[in-house]
Each structure stands twice: as structure tokens, then as C-alpha cells.
Tab-separated table of C-alpha atoms and ligand atoms in Angstrom:
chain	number	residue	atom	x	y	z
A	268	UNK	CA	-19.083	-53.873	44.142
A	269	UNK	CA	-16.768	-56.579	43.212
A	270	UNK	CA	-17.720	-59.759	39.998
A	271	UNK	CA	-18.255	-62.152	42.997
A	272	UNK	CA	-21.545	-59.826	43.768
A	273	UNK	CA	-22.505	-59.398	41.005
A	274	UNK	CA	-24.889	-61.591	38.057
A	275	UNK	CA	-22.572	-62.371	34.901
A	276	UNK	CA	-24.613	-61.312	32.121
A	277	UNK	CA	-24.225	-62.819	28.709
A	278	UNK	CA	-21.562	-60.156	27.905
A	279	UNK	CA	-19.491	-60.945	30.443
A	280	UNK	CA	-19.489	-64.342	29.969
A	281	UNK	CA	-18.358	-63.874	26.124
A	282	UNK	CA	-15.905	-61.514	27.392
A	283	UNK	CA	-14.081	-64.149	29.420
A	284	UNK	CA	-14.439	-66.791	26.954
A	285	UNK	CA	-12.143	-64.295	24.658
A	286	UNK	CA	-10.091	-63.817	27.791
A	287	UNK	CA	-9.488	-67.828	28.267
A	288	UNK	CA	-7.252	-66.947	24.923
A	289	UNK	CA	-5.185	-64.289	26.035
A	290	UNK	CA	-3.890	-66.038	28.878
A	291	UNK	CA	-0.306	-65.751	28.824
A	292	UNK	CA	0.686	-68.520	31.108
A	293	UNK	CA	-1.128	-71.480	31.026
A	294	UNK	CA	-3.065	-71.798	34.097
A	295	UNK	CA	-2.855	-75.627	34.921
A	296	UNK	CA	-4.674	-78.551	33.775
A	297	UNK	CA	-7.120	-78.558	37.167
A	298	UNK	CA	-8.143	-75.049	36.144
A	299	UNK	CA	-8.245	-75.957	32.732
A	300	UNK	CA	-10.762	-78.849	33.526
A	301	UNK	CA	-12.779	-76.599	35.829
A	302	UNK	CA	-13.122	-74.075	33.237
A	303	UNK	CA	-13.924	-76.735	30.040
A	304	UNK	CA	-16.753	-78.256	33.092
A	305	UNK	CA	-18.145	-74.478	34.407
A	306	UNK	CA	-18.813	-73.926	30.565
A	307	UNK	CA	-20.298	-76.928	29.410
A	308	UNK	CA	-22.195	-76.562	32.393
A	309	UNK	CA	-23.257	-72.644	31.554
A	310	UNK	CA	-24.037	-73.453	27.696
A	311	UNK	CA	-25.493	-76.913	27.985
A	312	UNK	CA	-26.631	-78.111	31.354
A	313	UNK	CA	-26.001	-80.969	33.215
A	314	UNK	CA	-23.945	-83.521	31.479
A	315	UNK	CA	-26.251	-86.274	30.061
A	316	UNK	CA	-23.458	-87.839	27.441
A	317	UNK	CA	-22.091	-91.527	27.805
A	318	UNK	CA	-19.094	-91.681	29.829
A	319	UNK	CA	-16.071	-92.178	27.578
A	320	UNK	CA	-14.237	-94.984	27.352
A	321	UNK	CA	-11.265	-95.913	30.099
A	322	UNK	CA	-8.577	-95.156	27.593
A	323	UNK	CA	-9.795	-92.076	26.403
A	324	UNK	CA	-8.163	-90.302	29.042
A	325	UNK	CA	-8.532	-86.802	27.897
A	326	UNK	CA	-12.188	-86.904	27.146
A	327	UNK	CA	-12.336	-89.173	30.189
A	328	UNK	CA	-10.904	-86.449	32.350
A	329	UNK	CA	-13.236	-83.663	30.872
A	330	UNK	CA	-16.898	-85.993	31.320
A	331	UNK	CA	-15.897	-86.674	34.825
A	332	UNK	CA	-15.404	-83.056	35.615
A	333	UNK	CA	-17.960	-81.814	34.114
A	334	UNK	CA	-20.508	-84.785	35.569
A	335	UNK	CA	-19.029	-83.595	38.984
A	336	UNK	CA	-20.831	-80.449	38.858
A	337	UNK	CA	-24.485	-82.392	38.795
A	338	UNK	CA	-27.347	-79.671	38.587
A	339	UNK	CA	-25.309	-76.781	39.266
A	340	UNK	CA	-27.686	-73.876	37.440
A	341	UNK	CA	-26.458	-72.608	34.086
A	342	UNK	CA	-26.347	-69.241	36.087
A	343	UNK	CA	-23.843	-70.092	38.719
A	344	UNK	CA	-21.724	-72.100	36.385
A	345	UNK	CA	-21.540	-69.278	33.998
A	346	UNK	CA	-20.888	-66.768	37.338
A	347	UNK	CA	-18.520	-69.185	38.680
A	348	UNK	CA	-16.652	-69.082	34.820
A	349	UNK	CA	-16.189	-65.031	35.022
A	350	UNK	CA	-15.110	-65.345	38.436
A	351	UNK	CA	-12.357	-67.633	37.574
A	352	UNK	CA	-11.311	-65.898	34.495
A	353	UNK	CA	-11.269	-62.750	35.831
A	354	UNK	CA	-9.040	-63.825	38.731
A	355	UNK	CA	-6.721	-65.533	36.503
A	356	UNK	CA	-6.594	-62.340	34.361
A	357	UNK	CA	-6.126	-60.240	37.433
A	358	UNK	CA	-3.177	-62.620	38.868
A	359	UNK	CA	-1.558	-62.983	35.692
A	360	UNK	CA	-1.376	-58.902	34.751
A	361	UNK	CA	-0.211	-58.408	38.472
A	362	UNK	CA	2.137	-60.589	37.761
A	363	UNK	CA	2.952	-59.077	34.406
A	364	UNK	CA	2.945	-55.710	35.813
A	365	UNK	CA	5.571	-57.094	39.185
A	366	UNK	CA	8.177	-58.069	36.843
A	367	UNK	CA	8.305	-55.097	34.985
A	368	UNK	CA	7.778	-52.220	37.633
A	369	UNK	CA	11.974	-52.204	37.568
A	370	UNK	CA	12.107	-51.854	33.700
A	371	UNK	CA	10.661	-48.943	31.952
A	372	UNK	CA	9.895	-51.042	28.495
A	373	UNK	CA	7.342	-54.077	28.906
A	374	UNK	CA	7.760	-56.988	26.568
A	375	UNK	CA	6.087	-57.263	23.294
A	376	UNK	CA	6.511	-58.686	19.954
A	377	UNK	CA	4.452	-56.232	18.065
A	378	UNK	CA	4.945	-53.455	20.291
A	379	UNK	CA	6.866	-51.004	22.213
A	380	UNK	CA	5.298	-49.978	25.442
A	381	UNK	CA	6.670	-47.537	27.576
A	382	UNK	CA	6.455	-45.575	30.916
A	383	UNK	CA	7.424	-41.977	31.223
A	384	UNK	CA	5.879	-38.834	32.633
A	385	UNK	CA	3.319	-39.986	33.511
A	386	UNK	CA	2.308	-40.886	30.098
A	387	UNK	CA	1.780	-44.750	28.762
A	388	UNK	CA	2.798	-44.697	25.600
A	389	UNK	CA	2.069	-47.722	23.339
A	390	UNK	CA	3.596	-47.846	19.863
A	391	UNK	CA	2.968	-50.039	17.244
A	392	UNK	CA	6.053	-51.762	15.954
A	393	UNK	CA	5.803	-53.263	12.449
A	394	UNK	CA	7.208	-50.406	10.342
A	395	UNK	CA	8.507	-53.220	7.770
A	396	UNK	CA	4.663	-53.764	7.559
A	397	UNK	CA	3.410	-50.654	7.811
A	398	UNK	CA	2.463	-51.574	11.264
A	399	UNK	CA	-0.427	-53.691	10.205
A	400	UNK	CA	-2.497	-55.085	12.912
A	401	UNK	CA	-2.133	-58.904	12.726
A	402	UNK	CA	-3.483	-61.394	16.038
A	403	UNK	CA	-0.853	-60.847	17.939
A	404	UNK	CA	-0.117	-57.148	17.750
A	405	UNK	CA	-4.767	-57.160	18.274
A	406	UNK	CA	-3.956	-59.238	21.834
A	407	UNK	CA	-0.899	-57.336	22.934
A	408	UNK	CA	-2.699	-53.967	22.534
A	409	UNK	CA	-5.738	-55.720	24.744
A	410	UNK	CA	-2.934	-56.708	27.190
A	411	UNK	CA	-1.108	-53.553	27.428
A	412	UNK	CA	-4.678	-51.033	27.519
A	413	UNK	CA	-5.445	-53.606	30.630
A	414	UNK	CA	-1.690	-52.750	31.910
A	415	UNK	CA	-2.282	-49.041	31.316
A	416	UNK	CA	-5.682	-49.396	33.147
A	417	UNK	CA	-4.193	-50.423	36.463
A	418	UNK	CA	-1.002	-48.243	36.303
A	419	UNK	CA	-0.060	-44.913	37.881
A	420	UNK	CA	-0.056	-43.014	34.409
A	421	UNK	CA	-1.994	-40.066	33.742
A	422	UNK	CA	-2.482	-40.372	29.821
A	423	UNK	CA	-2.395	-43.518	27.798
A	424	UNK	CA	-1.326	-42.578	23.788
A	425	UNK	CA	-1.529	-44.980	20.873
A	426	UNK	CA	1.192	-44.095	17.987
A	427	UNK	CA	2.733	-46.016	15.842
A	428	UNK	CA	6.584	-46.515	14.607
A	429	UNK	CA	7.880	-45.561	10.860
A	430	UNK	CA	6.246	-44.166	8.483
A	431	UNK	CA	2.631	-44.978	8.923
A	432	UNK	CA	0.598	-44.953	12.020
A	433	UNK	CA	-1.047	-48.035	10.791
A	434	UNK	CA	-2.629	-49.571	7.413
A	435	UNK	CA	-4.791	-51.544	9.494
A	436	UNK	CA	-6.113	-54.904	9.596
A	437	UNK	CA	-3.509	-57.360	8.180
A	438	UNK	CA	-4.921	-58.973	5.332
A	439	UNK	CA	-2.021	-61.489	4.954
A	440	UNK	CA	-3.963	-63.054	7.832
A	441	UNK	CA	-6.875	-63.906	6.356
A	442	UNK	CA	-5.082	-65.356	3.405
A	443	UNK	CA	-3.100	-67.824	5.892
A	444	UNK	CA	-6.288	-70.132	6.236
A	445	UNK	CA	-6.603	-73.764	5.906
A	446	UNK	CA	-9.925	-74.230	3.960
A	447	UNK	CA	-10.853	-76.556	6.761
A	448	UNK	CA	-10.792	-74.136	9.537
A	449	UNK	CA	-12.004	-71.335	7.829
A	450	UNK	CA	-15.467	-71.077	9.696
A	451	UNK	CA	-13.271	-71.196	13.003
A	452	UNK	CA	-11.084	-68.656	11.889
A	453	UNK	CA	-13.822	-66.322	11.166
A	454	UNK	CA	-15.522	-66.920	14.587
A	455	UNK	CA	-12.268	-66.338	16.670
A	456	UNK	CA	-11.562	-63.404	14.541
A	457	UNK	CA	-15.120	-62.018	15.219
A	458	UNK	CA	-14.439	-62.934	18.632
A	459	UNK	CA	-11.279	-61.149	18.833
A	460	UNK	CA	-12.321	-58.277	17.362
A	461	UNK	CA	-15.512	-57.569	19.329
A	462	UNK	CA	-13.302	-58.116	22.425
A	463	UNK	CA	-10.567	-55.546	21.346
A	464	UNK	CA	-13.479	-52.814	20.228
A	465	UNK	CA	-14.727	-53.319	24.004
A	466	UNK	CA	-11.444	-52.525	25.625
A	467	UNK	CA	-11.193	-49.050	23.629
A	468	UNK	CA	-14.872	-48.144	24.587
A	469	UNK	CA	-14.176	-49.488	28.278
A	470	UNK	CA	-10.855	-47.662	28.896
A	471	UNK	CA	-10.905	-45.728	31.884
A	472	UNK	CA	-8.676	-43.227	31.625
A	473	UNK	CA	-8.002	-40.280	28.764
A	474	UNK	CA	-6.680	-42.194	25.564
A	475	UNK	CA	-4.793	-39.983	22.596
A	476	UNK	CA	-4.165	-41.165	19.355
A	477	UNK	CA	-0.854	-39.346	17.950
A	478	UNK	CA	-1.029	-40.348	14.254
A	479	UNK	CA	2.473	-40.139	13.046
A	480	UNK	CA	1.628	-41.252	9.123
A	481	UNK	CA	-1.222	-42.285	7.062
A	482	UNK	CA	-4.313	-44.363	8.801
A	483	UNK	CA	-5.860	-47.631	7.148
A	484	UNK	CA	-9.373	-49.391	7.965
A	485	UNK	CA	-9.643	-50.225	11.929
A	486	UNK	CA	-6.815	-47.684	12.935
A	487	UNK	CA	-9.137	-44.977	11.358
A	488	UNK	CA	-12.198	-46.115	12.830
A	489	UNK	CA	-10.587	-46.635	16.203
A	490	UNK	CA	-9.930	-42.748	16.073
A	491	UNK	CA	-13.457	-41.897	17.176
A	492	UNK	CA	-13.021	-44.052	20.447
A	493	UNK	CA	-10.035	-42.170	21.822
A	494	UNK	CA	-10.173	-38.551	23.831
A	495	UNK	CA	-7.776	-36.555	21.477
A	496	UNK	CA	-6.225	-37.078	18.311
A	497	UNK	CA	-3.575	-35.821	16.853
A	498	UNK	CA	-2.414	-36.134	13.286
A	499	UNK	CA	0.774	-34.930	11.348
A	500	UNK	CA	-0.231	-32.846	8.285
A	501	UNK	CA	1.468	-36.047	6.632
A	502	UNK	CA	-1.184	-38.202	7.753
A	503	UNK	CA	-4.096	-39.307	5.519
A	504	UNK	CA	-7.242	-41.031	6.540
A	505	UNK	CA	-8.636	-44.159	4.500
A	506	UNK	CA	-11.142	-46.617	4.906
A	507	UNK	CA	-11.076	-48.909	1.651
A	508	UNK	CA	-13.797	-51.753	3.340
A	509	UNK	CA	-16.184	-52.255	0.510
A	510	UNK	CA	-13.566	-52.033	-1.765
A	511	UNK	CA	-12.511	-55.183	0.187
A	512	UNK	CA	-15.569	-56.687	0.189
A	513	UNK	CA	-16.131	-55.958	3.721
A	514	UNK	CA	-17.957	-53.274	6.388
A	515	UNK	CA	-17.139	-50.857	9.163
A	516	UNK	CA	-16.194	-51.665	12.509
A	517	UNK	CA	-14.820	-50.230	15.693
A	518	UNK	CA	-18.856	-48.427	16.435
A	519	UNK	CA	-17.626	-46.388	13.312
A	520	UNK	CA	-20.883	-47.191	11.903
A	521	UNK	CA	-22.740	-44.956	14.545
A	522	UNK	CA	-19.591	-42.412	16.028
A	523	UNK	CA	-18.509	-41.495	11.843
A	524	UNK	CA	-22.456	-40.493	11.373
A	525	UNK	CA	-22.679	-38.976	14.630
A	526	UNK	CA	-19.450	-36.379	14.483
A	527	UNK	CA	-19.609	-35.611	10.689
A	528	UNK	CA	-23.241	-36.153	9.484
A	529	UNK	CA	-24.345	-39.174	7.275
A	530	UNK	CA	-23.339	-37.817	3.739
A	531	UNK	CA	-20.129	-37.052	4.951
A	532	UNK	CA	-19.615	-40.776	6.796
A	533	UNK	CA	-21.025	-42.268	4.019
A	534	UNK	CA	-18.709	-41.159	1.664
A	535	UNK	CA	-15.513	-42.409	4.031
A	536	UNK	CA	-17.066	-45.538	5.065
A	537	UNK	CA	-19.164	-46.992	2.149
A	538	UNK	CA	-16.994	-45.182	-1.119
A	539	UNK	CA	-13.792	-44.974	0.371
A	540	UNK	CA	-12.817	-41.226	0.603
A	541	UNK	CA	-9.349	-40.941	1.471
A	542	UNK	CA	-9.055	-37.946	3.316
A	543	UNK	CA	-6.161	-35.765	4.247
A	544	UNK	CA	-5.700	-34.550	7.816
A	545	UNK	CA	-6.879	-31.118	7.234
A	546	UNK	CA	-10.161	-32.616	5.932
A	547	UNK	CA	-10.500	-35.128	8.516
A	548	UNK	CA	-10.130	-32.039	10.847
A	549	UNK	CA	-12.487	-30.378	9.066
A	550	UNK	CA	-14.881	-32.956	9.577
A	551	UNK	CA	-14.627	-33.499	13.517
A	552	UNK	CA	-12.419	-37.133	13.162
A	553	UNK	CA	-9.061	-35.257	14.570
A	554	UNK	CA	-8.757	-32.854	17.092
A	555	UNK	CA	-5.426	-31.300	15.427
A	556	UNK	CA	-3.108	-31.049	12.402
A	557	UNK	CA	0.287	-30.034	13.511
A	558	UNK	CA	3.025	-29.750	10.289
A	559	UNK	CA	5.374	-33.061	10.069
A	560	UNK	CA	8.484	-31.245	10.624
A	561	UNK	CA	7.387	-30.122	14.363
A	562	UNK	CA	4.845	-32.846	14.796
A	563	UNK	CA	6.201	-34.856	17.475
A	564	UNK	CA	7.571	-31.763	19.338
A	565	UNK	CA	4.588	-30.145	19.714
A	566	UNK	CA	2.529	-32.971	20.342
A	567	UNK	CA	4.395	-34.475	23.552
A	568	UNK	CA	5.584	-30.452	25.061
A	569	UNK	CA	1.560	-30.614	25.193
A	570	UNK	CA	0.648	-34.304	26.320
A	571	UNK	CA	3.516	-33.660	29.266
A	572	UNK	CA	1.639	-30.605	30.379
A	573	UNK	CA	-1.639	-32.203	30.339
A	574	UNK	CA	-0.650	-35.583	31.919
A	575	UNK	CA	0.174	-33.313	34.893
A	576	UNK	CA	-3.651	-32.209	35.664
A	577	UNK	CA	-5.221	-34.075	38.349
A	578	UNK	CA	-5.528	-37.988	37.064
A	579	UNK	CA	-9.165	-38.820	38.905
A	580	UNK	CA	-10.580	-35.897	37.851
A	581	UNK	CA	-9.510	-36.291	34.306
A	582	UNK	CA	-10.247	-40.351	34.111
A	583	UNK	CA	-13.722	-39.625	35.969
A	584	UNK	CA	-14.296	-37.082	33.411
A	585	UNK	CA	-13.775	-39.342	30.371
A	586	UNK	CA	-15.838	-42.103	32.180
A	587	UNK	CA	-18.674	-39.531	32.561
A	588	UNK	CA	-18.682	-38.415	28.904
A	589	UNK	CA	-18.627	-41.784	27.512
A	590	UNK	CA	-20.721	-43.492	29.988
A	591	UNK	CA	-24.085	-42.713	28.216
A	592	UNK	CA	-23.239	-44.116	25.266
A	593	UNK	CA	-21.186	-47.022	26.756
A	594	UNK	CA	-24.297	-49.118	26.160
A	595	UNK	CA	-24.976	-48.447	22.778
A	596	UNK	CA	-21.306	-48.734	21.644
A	597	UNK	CA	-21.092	-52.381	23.045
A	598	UNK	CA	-24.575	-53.147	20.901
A	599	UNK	CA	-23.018	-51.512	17.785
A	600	UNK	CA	-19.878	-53.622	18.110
A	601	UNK	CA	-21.878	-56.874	18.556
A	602	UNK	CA	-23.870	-55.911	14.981
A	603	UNK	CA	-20.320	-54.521	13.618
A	604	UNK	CA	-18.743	-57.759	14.210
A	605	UNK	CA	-21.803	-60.255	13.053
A	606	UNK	CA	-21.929	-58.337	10.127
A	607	UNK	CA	-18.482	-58.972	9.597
A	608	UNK	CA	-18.508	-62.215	9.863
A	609	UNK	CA	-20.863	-62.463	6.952
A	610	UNK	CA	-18.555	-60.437	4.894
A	611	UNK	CA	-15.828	-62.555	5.596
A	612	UNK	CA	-17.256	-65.777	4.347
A	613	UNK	CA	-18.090	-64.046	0.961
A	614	UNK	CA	-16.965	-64.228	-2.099
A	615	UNK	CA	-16.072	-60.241	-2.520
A	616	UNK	CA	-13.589	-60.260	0.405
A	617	UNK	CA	-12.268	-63.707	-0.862
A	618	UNK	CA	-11.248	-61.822	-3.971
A	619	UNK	CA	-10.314	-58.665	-2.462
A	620	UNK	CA	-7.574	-60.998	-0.346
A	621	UNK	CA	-6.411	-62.727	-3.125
A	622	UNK	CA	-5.950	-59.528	-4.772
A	623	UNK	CA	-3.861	-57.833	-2.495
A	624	UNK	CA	-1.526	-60.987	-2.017
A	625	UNK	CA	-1.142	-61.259	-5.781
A	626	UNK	CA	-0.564	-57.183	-5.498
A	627	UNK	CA	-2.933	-56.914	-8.211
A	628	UNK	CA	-4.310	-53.676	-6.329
A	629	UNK	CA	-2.778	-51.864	-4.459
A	630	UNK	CA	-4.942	-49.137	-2.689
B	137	LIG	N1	-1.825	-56.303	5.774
B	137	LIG	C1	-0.756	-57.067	5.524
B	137	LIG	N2	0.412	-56.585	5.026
B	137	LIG	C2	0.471	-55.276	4.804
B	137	LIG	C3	-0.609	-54.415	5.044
B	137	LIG	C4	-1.794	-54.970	5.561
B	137	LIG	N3	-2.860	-54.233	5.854
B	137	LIG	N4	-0.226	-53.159	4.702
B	137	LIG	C5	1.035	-53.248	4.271
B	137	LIG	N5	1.464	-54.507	4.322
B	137	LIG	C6	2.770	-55.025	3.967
B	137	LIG	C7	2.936	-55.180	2.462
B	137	LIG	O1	2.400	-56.417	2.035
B	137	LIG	C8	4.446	-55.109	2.321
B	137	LIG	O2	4.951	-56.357	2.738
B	137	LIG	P1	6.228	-56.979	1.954
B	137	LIG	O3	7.316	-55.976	2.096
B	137	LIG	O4	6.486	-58.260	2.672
B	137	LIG	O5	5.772	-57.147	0.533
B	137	LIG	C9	4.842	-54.096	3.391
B	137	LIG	O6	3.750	-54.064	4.325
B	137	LIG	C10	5.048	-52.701	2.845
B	137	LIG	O7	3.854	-52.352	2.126
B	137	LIG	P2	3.873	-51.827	0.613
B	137	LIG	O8	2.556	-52.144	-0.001
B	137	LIG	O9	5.090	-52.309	-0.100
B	137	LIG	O10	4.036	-50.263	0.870
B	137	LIG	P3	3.366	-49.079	0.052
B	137	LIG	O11	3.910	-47.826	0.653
B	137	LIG	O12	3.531	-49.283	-1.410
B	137	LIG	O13	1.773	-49.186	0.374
B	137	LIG	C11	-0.172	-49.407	1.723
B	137	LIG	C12	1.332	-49.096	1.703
B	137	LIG	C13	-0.603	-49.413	3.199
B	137	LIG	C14	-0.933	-48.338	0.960
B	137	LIG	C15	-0.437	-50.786	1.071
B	137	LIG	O14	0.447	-51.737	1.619
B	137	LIG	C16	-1.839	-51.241	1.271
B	137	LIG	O15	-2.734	-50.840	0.574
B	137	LIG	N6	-2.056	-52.111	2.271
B	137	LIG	C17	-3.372	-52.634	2.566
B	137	LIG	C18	-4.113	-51.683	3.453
B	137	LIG	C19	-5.511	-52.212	3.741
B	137	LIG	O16	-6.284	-52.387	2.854
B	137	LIG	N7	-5.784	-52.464	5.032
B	137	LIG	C20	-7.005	-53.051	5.459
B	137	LIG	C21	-8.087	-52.043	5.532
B	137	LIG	S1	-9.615	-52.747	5.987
């Protein structure tokens, strides 16, 4: 059944509105007016507001396309919104994907994204950073799991470059805020968020997480939302939120209860544990522990083999296991990231950020 059949639920109308802001070429100002009209349209009704003035071009532009769509129904205007989202998406990733069939390495800033036995392999490329996740490397991983979705690749593995795998969130982010668009900030970033949690639990095929180095905040959560993971016996395992004034995300707040019991979550997510890969094994996070000096040996002698097995049977597989709790994940993420957003206007995390810029603790 394709979108045009189907109702746009609430969900999927969010999910485009994140979408709008991942658009890598700009589509036009006609299709930018159409979209500002479908969802003023979808949120608000008919337009009932005073016609701006003749000089006020911009906002003169925007009334009169937005007027134009009279009493469309808030459902078809939010349809008609998904619709055109989704087939901008879809044009723009063909597009994406066209000019890089020829080249084995897609272009990214934050990442390095390539194509090989059947394997994507997507690796996060901020060593000097520790490969923190900042808003750009968060989009380019949502563009390049939607690349992965539509190409001919077996396996899909996240790993990252340097020493760490990743130290998670990056916090200089948060401390780059005017005080004036703070609110804003937060919203996107809840936005953003909520929108890159969905990809993980929507991913269609099987997803491995090799985890070449120690794992920070949302790149330990993540872990429970992938198929396989494998760690180095370098690796550690730390989720420091309330330390930063903050809470869990990534559905880690149901999946850490679910695979290692609630004492055992509630010691990683709400103290802090750090643990070391032959604990997280130990407690159902990691599927392996594989010594440092053979790590990445081992590991892709075994992903080769399995990307080999027969692709719909393993991607309908993984969509089978996950689909009865596909649901409930996308609910959890939706609390995760409101509770989040609470955290982030308080003064605990304010601290915690100023903290870690001044390097007055390092965790
Ligand atoms: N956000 C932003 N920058 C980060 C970062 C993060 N999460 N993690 C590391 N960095 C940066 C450091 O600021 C430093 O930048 P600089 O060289 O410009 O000063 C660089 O990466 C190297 O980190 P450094 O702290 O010097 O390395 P380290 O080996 O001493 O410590 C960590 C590594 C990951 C333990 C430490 O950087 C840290 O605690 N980071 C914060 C992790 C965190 O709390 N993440 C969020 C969880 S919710």
C-alpha cells in the first residue's frame, strides 16, 4: 500500500515536519509555499488572518497561499503535507544514491560511509572528539540508515573511528545557545532526537553495532536497538545522564529493564555504572567481547560470512522480531524525548554543561 492510500496519522505528520529539515537541496520556493500553506492549513484551519500589507512580500506570498487552499480539511492538508515530503525525500535520496552508485564512499562531514561485501558500513568520524554526536553527524546518520534502507547490502554496521566508538551526545552543543533561542533549540533538539530514535527502531534490515572503544550516553543506549553487538574487551559502557542533570533516551528506559532486570538498569541508567564489556555481556547489552588485539579481525571474517545468508529472509526476520514492540518503542521515545525536554530547560543540566566546558569534571 503506498502514503497516497493511506491516512497520515499524527506521527507521520511530525515525522515529515523533522524531514522538511533534512532536506539537502532546497526544494524551491513554490514547494516551499505549498508546504508553509498545507501546514498552516493541517495545524490551524482555514486562514482567517488580515491579509498583509502589499510590501510585505514574503508574508504576502505565504497568506495568499495559504488563503488559496479555502476549507481544505485539516486531514487532507496534513495527508497532502506527508505526501509531499515524502516524495521530496524519496527524489532527493534517489538522487543522492544516483550520484554515488560509481563511488564506493558517500559524502559526509561527520562520517565515513562505505559499500563493500555486501555490508554498509557507517563509521563515525570525529576521533579528535571522541566521535561525539553533534547535529550534523545526528542528520547524516538519519540520511545514510535511509541510504542503507534502499540499497542492495545485506548488513548495515555502525562503528566508529579512533579510539572510542562514541562519548555520545555533544555537550559543546548545548552550550552554543543564544539565551534567546534557547526554548527553540530545545524543541528542534527534541525533535531531532525523537526522529533519529525512530529510524533505529524502523530499520529494516539486520543492524550491528561493532564497538571499537568505550561507549557514552545515546551510543550506549542505542545498543539495545541494533541486532548484534559487538564490543572490543577495550570497550566500556557508561551512561553518566543524571550526573548531567538529564534522563535516558533511545527506549533505553523500557529495552535496559527488559534485557537485564530493573536493579541492574537502574544502576546503569539512574547511578551511572560504568561497565566494562565483559559485564555488559554479562548482563545481555552485547552479544560478544572479542580481545582488542584481534577485535576487528574477527569481527568482519564473521559479518562477511553472515552478510552472505539470504538478505529477505534475514531483513523479514528482524522486521518480525521487532514488529511487536515497534509500537511501544515509538510511545517510549515520544515520553523519552518530552521528558528530556524538561531536563534540558533545568537548572541541573545547565550546570552540568557549564561544567564540562569549564572541564571542571571530567567523567
Ligand atoms: N561532547 C563534546 N565534546 C566532547 C565530548 C562530548 N560528549 N566528548 C569528548 N569531547 C571532546 C573534548 O571536549 C575534547 O575536545 P578538545 O580537544 O577540543 O578539548 C576532545 O573531545 C577529547 O576529549 P578529552 O576529554 O580531552 O579526552 P579524554 O580521553 O580525557 O576523555 C571522555 C574522554 C569521553 C571521557 C570525556 O571527554 C568526557 O567525559 N566527555 C563527555 C561525555 C559525556 O558526558 N557525554 C554525554 C553523555 S549523556
Amino acid at each position: 500500500m503506498t502514503s497516497m492510500a493511506m491516512k497520515a496519522s499524527q506521527e507521520d505528520f511530525e515525522k515529515a515536519k523533522g524531514q522538511v529539515k533534512l532536506l539537502k537541496e532546497d526544494p524551491g520556493n513554490e514547494v516551499k509555499l505549498k508546504l508553509y500553506a498545507l501546514f498552516k492549513q493541517a495545524t490551524e484551519g482555514p486562514c482567517t488572518s488580515a491579509k498583509p500589507g502589499m510590501f510585505d512580500f514574503v508574508n504576502k506570498a505565504k497568506w495568499e497561499a495559504w488563503n488559496a487552499l479555502g476549507s481544505l480539511p485539516k486531514d487532507t492538508a496534513r495527508q497532502n503535507y506527508v505526501d509531499i515530503v515524502s516524495s521530496l525525500v524519496s527524489s532527493q535520496s534517489s538522487s543522492q544514491e544516483k550520484t554515488s552508485s560509481n563511488d564506493r564512499k558517500l559524502e559526509y562531514e561527520t562520517l565515513v560511509v562505505t559499500r563493500e561485501d555486501n555490508i554498509t558500513k557507517i563509521m563515525l568520524n570525529r576521533p579528535s572528539k571522541k566521535n561525539a554526536i553533534n547535529m550534523k553527524m545526528y542528520n547524516e546518520i538519519i540520511l545514510a540508515l535511509e541510504a542503507a534502507e534502499k540499497d542492495d547490502s545485506t548488513l548495515t554496521v555502525i562503528t566508529g573511528s579512533g579510539d572510542y566508538y562514541s562519548s555520545g551526545n555533544d555537550l559543546s552543543d548545548s552550550a552554543n545557545m543564544e539565551s534567546g533561542e534557547i526554548e527553540k533549540k530545545i524543541k528542534d533538539g527534541a525533535m531531532l532526537l525523537r526522529l533519529f530514535v525512530d529510524h533505529f527502531i524502523d530499520f529494516p534490515k539486520p543492524l550491528v553495532a561493532v564497538v571499537n572503544g568505550p561507549a557514552v550516553g545515546i551510543s550506549v543506549t542505542l545498543l539495545a536497538l541494533f541486532d548484534i553487538v559487538y564490543a572490543t574487551d577495550r570497550a566500556t559502557f557508561h551512561t553518566p545522564f543524571i550526573q548531567l542533570g538529564q534522563s535516558p533516551e533511545a527506549c533505553s528506559s523500557y529495552t535496559f529493564p527488559k534485557i537485564m532486570g530493573p536493579v541492574k538498569a537502574s544502576e546503569i541508567l539512574i547511578f551511572g555504572k560504568k561497565l566494562t564489556a565483559q559485564e555488559a555481556y554479562a548482563r545481555g547489552l552485547i552479544t560478544e567481547v572479542f580481545p582488542d588485539s584481534s577485535f576487528q579481525k574477527e569481527v568482519w571474517t564473521r559479518l562477511k560470512a553472515y552478510s552472505q545468508l539470504p538478505p529477505k529472509a534475514m531483513s523479514s526476520s528482524k522486521q518480525l522480531i521487532r514488529s511487536f514492540e515497534k509500537e511501544t518503542l515509538h510511545r517510549i521515545n515520544f515520553e523519552e524525548c518530552t521528558l528530556l525536554c524538561e531536563r534540558w530547560r533545568s537548572d541541573e543540566f545547565i550546570n552540568a554543561i557549564v561544567n564540562f566546558i569549564n572541564r571542571k569534571s571530567k567523567l
